mmCIF file of C-alpha atoms in Angstrom:
data_model
loop_
_atom_site.group_PDB
_atom_site.id
_atom_site.type_symbol
_atom_site.label_atom_id
_atom_site.label_comp_id
_atom_site.label_asym_id
_atom_site.label_seq_id
_atom_site.Cartn_x
_atom_site.Cartn_y
_atom_site.Cartn_z
ATOM 1 C CA MET A 1 0.108 -0.020 0.172
ATOM 2 C CA LEU A 2 2.945 2.385 0.225
ATOM 3 C CA VAL A 3 4.572 1.591 -2.466
ATOM 4 C CA ILE A 4 1.125 2.482 -4.499
ATOM 5 C CA PHE A 5 1.011 5.580 -2.229
ATOM 6 C CA THR A 6 4.449 6.919 -3.083
ATOM 7 C CA ARG A 7 4.427 6.140 -6.791
ATOM 8 C CA ALA A 8 1.071 7.843 -7.294
ATOM 9 C CA LEU A 9 2.678 11.038 -5.155
ATOM 10 C CA ILE A 10 5.662 11.071 -7.334
ATOM 11 C CA LEU A 11 3.648 10.814 -10.419
ATOM 12 C CA TYR A 12 1.429 13.625 -9.611
ATOM 13 C CA PHE A 13 4.045 15.968 -8.338
ATOM 14 C CA LEU A 14 5.433 15.121 -11.839
ATOM 15 C CA VAL A 15 2.628 15.600 -13.938
ATOM 16 C CA VAL A 16 1.822 18.850 -12.119
ATOM 17 C CA ILE A 17 5.217 20.125 -12.651
ATOM 18 C CA VAL A 18 5.348 19.141 -16.047
ATOM 19 C CA MET A 19 1.969 20.974 -16.903
ATOM 20 C CA ARG A 20 3.199 24.072 -15.058
ATOM 21 C CA ILE A 21 6.052 24.464 -17.136
ATOM 22 C CA MET A 22 4.312 24.101 -20.096
ATOM 23 C CA GLY A 23 2.370 26.953 -19.431
ATOM 24 C CA LYS A 24 -0.818 28.457 -17.944
ATOM 25 C CA GLN A 25 -3.165 28.008 -21.381
ATOM 26 C CA GLN A 26 -6.604 27.077 -20.613
ATOM 27 C CA ILE A 27 -8.065 23.541 -22.187
ATOM 28 C CA GLY A 28 -10.396 25.737 -24.349
ATOM 29 C CA GLU A 29 -7.448 27.830 -25.359
ATOM 30 C CA LEU A 30 -4.630 24.953 -26.133
ATOM 31 C CA GLN A 31 -3.232 24.190 -29.744
ATOM 32 C CA PRO A 32 -3.761 20.506 -30.910
ATOM 33 C CA TYR A 33 -0.473 19.676 -30.466
ATOM 34 C CA GLU A 34 -0.774 21.100 -26.602
ATOM 35 C CA LEU A 35 -3.505 19.163 -26.329
ATOM 36 C CA VAL A 36 -2.470 15.708 -27.358
ATOM 37 C CA VAL A 37 0.265 16.422 -25.041
ATOM 38 C CA ALA A 38 -1.360 17.058 -22.365
ATOM 39 C CA VAL A 39 -4.113 14.110 -22.878
ATOM 40 C CA MET A 40 -0.787 11.738 -23.125
ATOM 41 C CA ILE A 41 1.136 12.628 -20.361
ATOM 42 C CA ALA A 42 -2.095 12.108 -18.099
ATOM 43 C CA ASP A 43 -2.460 8.675 -19.506
ATOM 44 C CA LEU A 44 1.331 7.857 -19.058
ATOM 45 C CA GLY A 45 1.261 9.111 -15.947
ATOM 46 C CA ALA A 46 -1.698 6.927 -14.654
ATOM 47 C CA VAL A 47 -0.478 3.769 -16.145
ATOM 48 C CA PRO A 48 2.046 3.055 -13.590
ATOM 49 C CA MET A 49 0.055 4.683 -10.812
ATOM 50 C CA GLN A 50 -2.100 1.737 -11.205
ATOM 51 C CA ASN A 51 -0.151 -0.836 -12.279
ATOM 52 C CA THR A 52 2.472 -1.722 -9.337
ATOM 53 C CA GLY A 53 4.177 -4.212 -11.644
ATOM 54 C CA ILE A 54 5.593 -1.465 -14.490
ATOM 55 C CA PRO A 55 8.749 0.296 -13.657
ATOM 56 C CA LEU A 56 8.210 3.937 -12.524
ATOM 57 C CA LEU A 57 10.701 4.928 -14.722
ATOM 58 C CA ALA A 58 8.377 3.478 -17.549
ATOM 59 C CA GLY A 59 6.066 6.686 -16.753
ATOM 60 C CA ILE A 60 8.745 9.247 -15.907
ATOM 61 C CA ILE A 61 10.788 8.648 -19.104
ATOM 62 C CA PRO A 62 7.938 8.989 -21.792
ATOM 63 C CA ILE A 63 6.393 12.319 -19.603
ATOM 64 C CA LEU A 64 9.631 13.656 -19.731
ATOM 65 C CA THR A 65 10.338 13.031 -23.346
ATOM 66 C CA LEU A 66 6.620 14.776 -24.519
ATOM 67 C CA LEU A 67 7.404 17.659 -22.159
ATOM 68 C CA ILE A 68 11.064 18.087 -24.081
ATOM 69 C CA SER A 69 9.082 17.299 -27.202
ATOM 70 C CA GLN A 70 6.420 19.853 -26.558
ATOM 71 C CA LEU A 71 8.750 22.820 -25.385
ATOM 72 C CA ALA A 72 10.769 22.006 -28.908
ATOM 73 C CA LEU A 73 7.748 22.828 -30.767
ATOM 74 C CA SER A 74 6.486 25.923 -29.087
ATOM 75 C CA TYR A 75 10.019 26.846 -29.180
ATOM 76 C CA ILE A 76 9.655 26.449 -33.175
ATOM 77 C CA SER A 77 6.494 28.073 -33.288
ATOM 78 C CA MET A 78 7.701 31.055 -31.487
ATOM 79 C CA LYS A 79 10.982 31.384 -33.442
ATOM 80 C CA SER A 80 9.422 30.494 -37.020
ATOM 81 C CA ILE A 81 6.695 32.067 -38.702
ATOM 82 C CA ARG A 82 6.662 28.923 -41.689
ATOM 83 C CA GLY A 83 7.257 26.633 -38.165
ATOM 84 C CA ARG A 84 4.143 28.254 -36.349
ATOM 85 C CA GLU A 85 1.836 27.830 -39.616
ATOM 86 C CA LEU A 86 2.860 24.014 -39.759
ATOM 87 C CA ILE A 87 2.512 23.262 -36.281
ATOM 88 C CA CYS A 88 -0.485 25.324 -35.374
ATOM 89 C CA GLY A 89 -2.117 26.142 -38.887
ATOM 90 C CA THR A 90 -3.322 29.715 -39.784
ATOM 91 C CA PRO A 91 -6.443 31.353 -38.776
ATOM 92 C CA THR A 92 -9.590 30.974 -41.217
ATOM 93 C CA ILE A 93 -12.095 33.856 -42.177
ATOM 94 C CA LEU A 94 -15.270 32.686 -42.047
ATOM 95 C CA ILE A 95 -17.516 35.660 -42.263
ATOM 96 C CA GLU A 96 -15.545 38.726 -44.758
ATOM 97 C CA LYS A 97 -17.559 41.810 -45.318
ATOM 98 C CA GLY A 98 -20.691 40.407 -43.964
ATOM 99 C CA ARG A 99 -20.867 37.303 -46.002
ATOM 100 C CA LEU A 100 -20.544 33.798 -45.124
ATOM 101 C CA LEU A 101 -17.929 32.109 -47.130
ATOM 102 C CA GLU A 102 -19.082 28.642 -47.787
ATOM 103 C CA ALA A 103 -15.922 27.090 -48.912
ATOM 104 C CA GLN A 104 -14.131 28.062 -45.880
ATOM 105 C CA MET A 105 -16.480 26.707 -43.920
ATOM 106 C CA ARG A 106 -16.467 23.603 -45.579
ATOM 107 C CA LYS A 107 -12.893 23.180 -45.036
ATOM 108 C CA GLU A 108 -12.983 23.665 -41.429
ATOM 109 C CA ARG A 109 -16.050 21.302 -41.430
ATOM 110 C CA TYR A 110 -17.959 24.280 -39.300
ATOM 111 C CA ASN A 111 -21.412 24.105 -40.155
ATOM 112 C CA ILE A 112 -23.743 27.460 -39.699
ATOM 113 C CA ASN A 113 -25.338 26.300 -36.499
ATOM 114 C CA ASP A 114 -22.156 25.793 -34.996
ATOM 115 C CA LEU A 115 -21.053 29.489 -36.486
ATOM 116 C CA LEU A 116 -24.674 30.697 -34.999
ATOM 117 C CA GLU A 117 -23.892 29.285 -31.654
ATOM 118 C CA ALA A 118 -20.533 30.770 -31.469
ATOM 119 C CA LEU A 119 -21.709 34.214 -32.604
ATOM 120 C CA ARG A 120 -24.447 33.875 -29.959
ATOM 121 C CA ASN A 121 -21.629 32.793 -27.266
ATOM 122 C CA GLN A 122 -20.090 36.308 -28.160
ATOM 123 C CA GLY A 123 -23.311 38.399 -27.920
ATOM 124 C CA TYR A 124 -24.261 38.703 -31.461
ATOM 125 C CA TYR A 125 -27.722 37.173 -32.358
ATOM 126 C CA ASN A 126 -27.955 38.415 -35.673
ATOM 127 C CA ILE A 127 -25.496 37.582 -38.541
ATOM 128 C CA ALA A 128 -26.215 40.885 -40.626
ATOM 129 C CA ASP A 129 -24.287 42.533 -37.319
ATOM 130 C CA VAL A 130 -21.229 40.711 -38.378
ATOM 131 C CA GLU A 131 -18.460 42.083 -40.510
ATOM 132 C CA TYR A 132 -15.782 39.468 -39.911
ATOM 133 C CA ALA A 133 -15.676 36.036 -38.009
ATOM 134 C CA ILE A 134 -12.145 34.576 -37.747
ATOM 135 C CA LEU A 135 -11.737 30.955 -36.771
ATOM 136 C CA GLU A 136 -8.529 30.791 -34.761
ATOM 137 C CA THR A 137 -6.102 27.966 -34.618
ATOM 138 C CA ASN A 138 -6.858 27.034 -31.088
ATOM 139 C CA GLY A 139 -10.347 26.374 -32.615
ATOM 140 C CA THR A 140 -12.117 29.805 -30.771
ATOM 141 C CA LEU A 141 -14.007 32.257 -32.909
ATOM 142 C CA SER A 142 -12.912 36.009 -33.054
ATOM 143 C CA VAL A 143 -15.850 38.268 -34.037
ATOM 144 C CA ILE A 144 -15.222 42.123 -35.737
ATOM 145 C CA PRO A 145 -19.079 43.743 -35.851
ATOM 146 C CA LYS A 146 -19.877 46.086 -38.027
ATOM 147 C CA VAL A 147 -18.563 49.682 -37.725
ATOM 148 C CA GLU A 148 -22.543 50.675 -36.723
ATOM 149 C CA LYS A 149 -23.038 48.156 -34.482
ATOM 150 C CA ARG A 150 -19.841 48.273 -32.235
ATOM 151 C CA PRO A 151 -20.430 49.252 -28.423
ATOM 152 C CA VAL A 152 -19.920 53.423 -27.841
ATOM 153 C CA THR A 153 -16.189 54.300 -26.747
ATOM 154 C CA PRO A 154 -15.455 57.500 -24.681
ATOM 155 C CA GLN A 155 -13.365 58.214 -27.860
ATOM 156 C CA ASP A 156 -16.692 58.352 -29.726
ATOM 157 C CA LEU A 157 -18.338 60.394 -27.401
ATOM 158 C CA ASN A 158 -14.787 62.850 -27.245
ATOM 159 C CA LEU A 159 -14.539 61.712 -23.725
ATOM 160 C CA ASN A 160 -11.186 61.633 -21.625
ATOM 161 C CA PRO A 161 -11.905 59.451 -18.648
ATOM 162 C CA PRO A 162 -9.322 58.943 -15.902
ATOM 163 C CA TYR A 163 -7.035 56.442 -16.008
ATOM 164 C CA GLU A 164 -8.035 53.349 -14.060
ATOM 165 C CA GLY A 165 -5.744 50.886 -13.154
ATOM 166 C CA LEU A 166 -5.889 46.946 -11.981
ATOM 167 C CA PRO A 167 -6.821 46.912 -8.442
ATOM 168 C CA LEU A 168 -4.657 45.574 -5.703
ATOM 169 C CA PRO A 169 -5.979 42.822 -2.956
ATOM 170 C CA VAL A 170 -3.928 43.948 0.458
ATOM 171 C CA VAL A 171 -5.788 41.668 2.224
ATOM 172 C CA ILE A 172 -7.282 38.321 1.378
ATOM 173 C CA ASP A 173 -9.144 35.975 4.061
ATOM 174 C CA GLY A 174 -7.548 37.602 7.164
ATOM 175 C CA THR A 175 -3.839 37.740 5.515
ATOM 176 C CA VAL A 176 -2.362 40.761 4.795
ATOM 177 C CA ASP A 177 0.011 41.019 1.176
ATOM 178 C CA PHE A 178 3.019 43.360 2.699
ATOM 179 C CA LYS A 179 4.357 43.199 -0.988
ATOM 180 C CA THR A 180 1.038 44.268 -2.635
ATOM 181 C CA LEU A 181 0.667 46.603 0.116
ATOM 182 C CA LYS A 182 4.112 48.519 -0.516
ATOM 183 C CA ALA A 183 3.848 48.638 -4.434
ATOM 184 C CA ALA A 184 0.502 50.658 -3.693
ATOM 185 C CA ASN A 185 2.746 52.931 -1.701
ATOM 186 C CA LYS A 186 1.101 52.505 1.865
ATOM 187 C CA ASP A 187 1.849 50.541 5.446
ATOM 188 C CA PHE A 188 0.087 48.655 7.851
ATOM 189 C CA ALA A 189 -0.653 51.323 9.831
ATOM 190 C CA TRP A 190 -2.509 52.882 7.252
ATOM 191 C CA LEU A 191 -4.272 50.007 6.188
ATOM 192 C CA LYS A 192 -5.576 49.709 10.118
ATOM 193 C CA GLY A 193 -6.779 53.104 10.157
ATOM 194 C CA GLN A 194 -8.732 52.291 7.099
ATOM 195 C CA LEU A 195 -10.153 48.999 8.626
ATOM 196 C CA LYS A 196 -11.491 51.027 11.682
ATOM 197 C CA ALA A 197 -13.198 53.500 9.374
ATOM 198 C CA PHE A 198 -15.148 50.513 8.141
ATOM 199 C CA GLY A 199 -16.115 49.100 11.678
ATOM 200 C CA ILE A 200 -12.969 46.634 11.355
ATOM 201 C CA SER A 201 -10.784 46.134 14.077
ATOM 202 C CA ASP A 202 -8.620 43.257 13.329
ATOM 203 C CA VAL A 203 -7.481 42.061 9.544
ATOM 204 C CA SER A 204 -8.840 38.316 10.382
ATOM 205 C CA GLU A 205 -12.034 39.693 9.778
ATOM 206 C CA VAL A 206 -11.446 40.884 6.502
ATOM 207 C CA LEU A 207 -12.510 38.490 3.416
ATOM 208 C CA LEU A 208 -11.179 40.998 1.037
ATOM 209 C CA ALA A 209 -9.515 44.545 0.980
ATOM 210 C CA SER A 210 -8.631 45.790 -2.467
ATOM 211 C CA ILE A 211 -6.683 49.462 -3.587
ATOM 212 C CA ASP A 212 -7.841 51.032 -6.627
ATOM 213 C CA SER A 213 -5.663 53.143 -8.703
ATOM 214 C CA SER A 214 -7.180 56.604 -7.076
ATOM 215 C CA GLY A 215 -5.981 55.220 -3.609
ATOM 216 C CA ASN A 216 -9.463 54.070 -2.499
ATOM 217 C CA LEU A 217 -10.363 50.949 -0.475
ATOM 218 C CA PHE A 218 -12.528 48.581 -1.103
ATOM 219 C CA VAL A 219 -13.345 46.283 1.933
ATOM 220 C CA GLN A 220 -15.890 43.124 2.816
ATOM 221 C CA ALA A 221 -15.662 41.440 5.586
ATOM 222 C CA LYS A 222 -16.169 37.889 6.321
ATOM 223 C CA GLU A 223 -19.666 36.479 7.036
ATOM 224 C CA VAL A 224 -20.395 35.854 10.980
ATOM 225 C CA ILE A 225 -20.799 32.097 11.233
ATOM 226 C CA LYS A 226 -23.620 31.469 13.653
#
């Protein structure tokens, strides 16, 4: 039993590390070759985990081989345009200037229902509102609406709104992130004073506290468990 537990633990951490090295893409954002590698790595890790008669190295070596192969393909796709086209393919235009390109849809085996569903998922319910629809190499659909159907922006109204940066979470689940607090040019004394203004006497009572680009503090206290 201890042997099985140890083997499972080793393979689990190996697969986690390998997947971490491969990158942070979500499953829907993986290129086809990346998805194949991810599935194969998971399968290779499961076989020696279940069967103790198979040497542990029989699972570790193929996993590391696939990792090296994936990193090599990723490097080629980053450095070579031709290599990227061969490995990942190229985007395909399905709608051009408001017209469906039937030949391209047949080539990609992408039917009308799939296209309409993908457009609805992007918030476009009328195909007449779409100027371009592009099928990306990872299978997602990018949509460029017609000019008159695009959302109004401050630039369209000749407005110049103030800069709005990324809010910085300084307290998460009762724990102060002093590094983030310092990046916001604030200190712990300032934080305690601000929390008191919200009626919070101790940082451990805070679920989330974040500072926006204007220096304003958002605070939400933890729920009291009855």
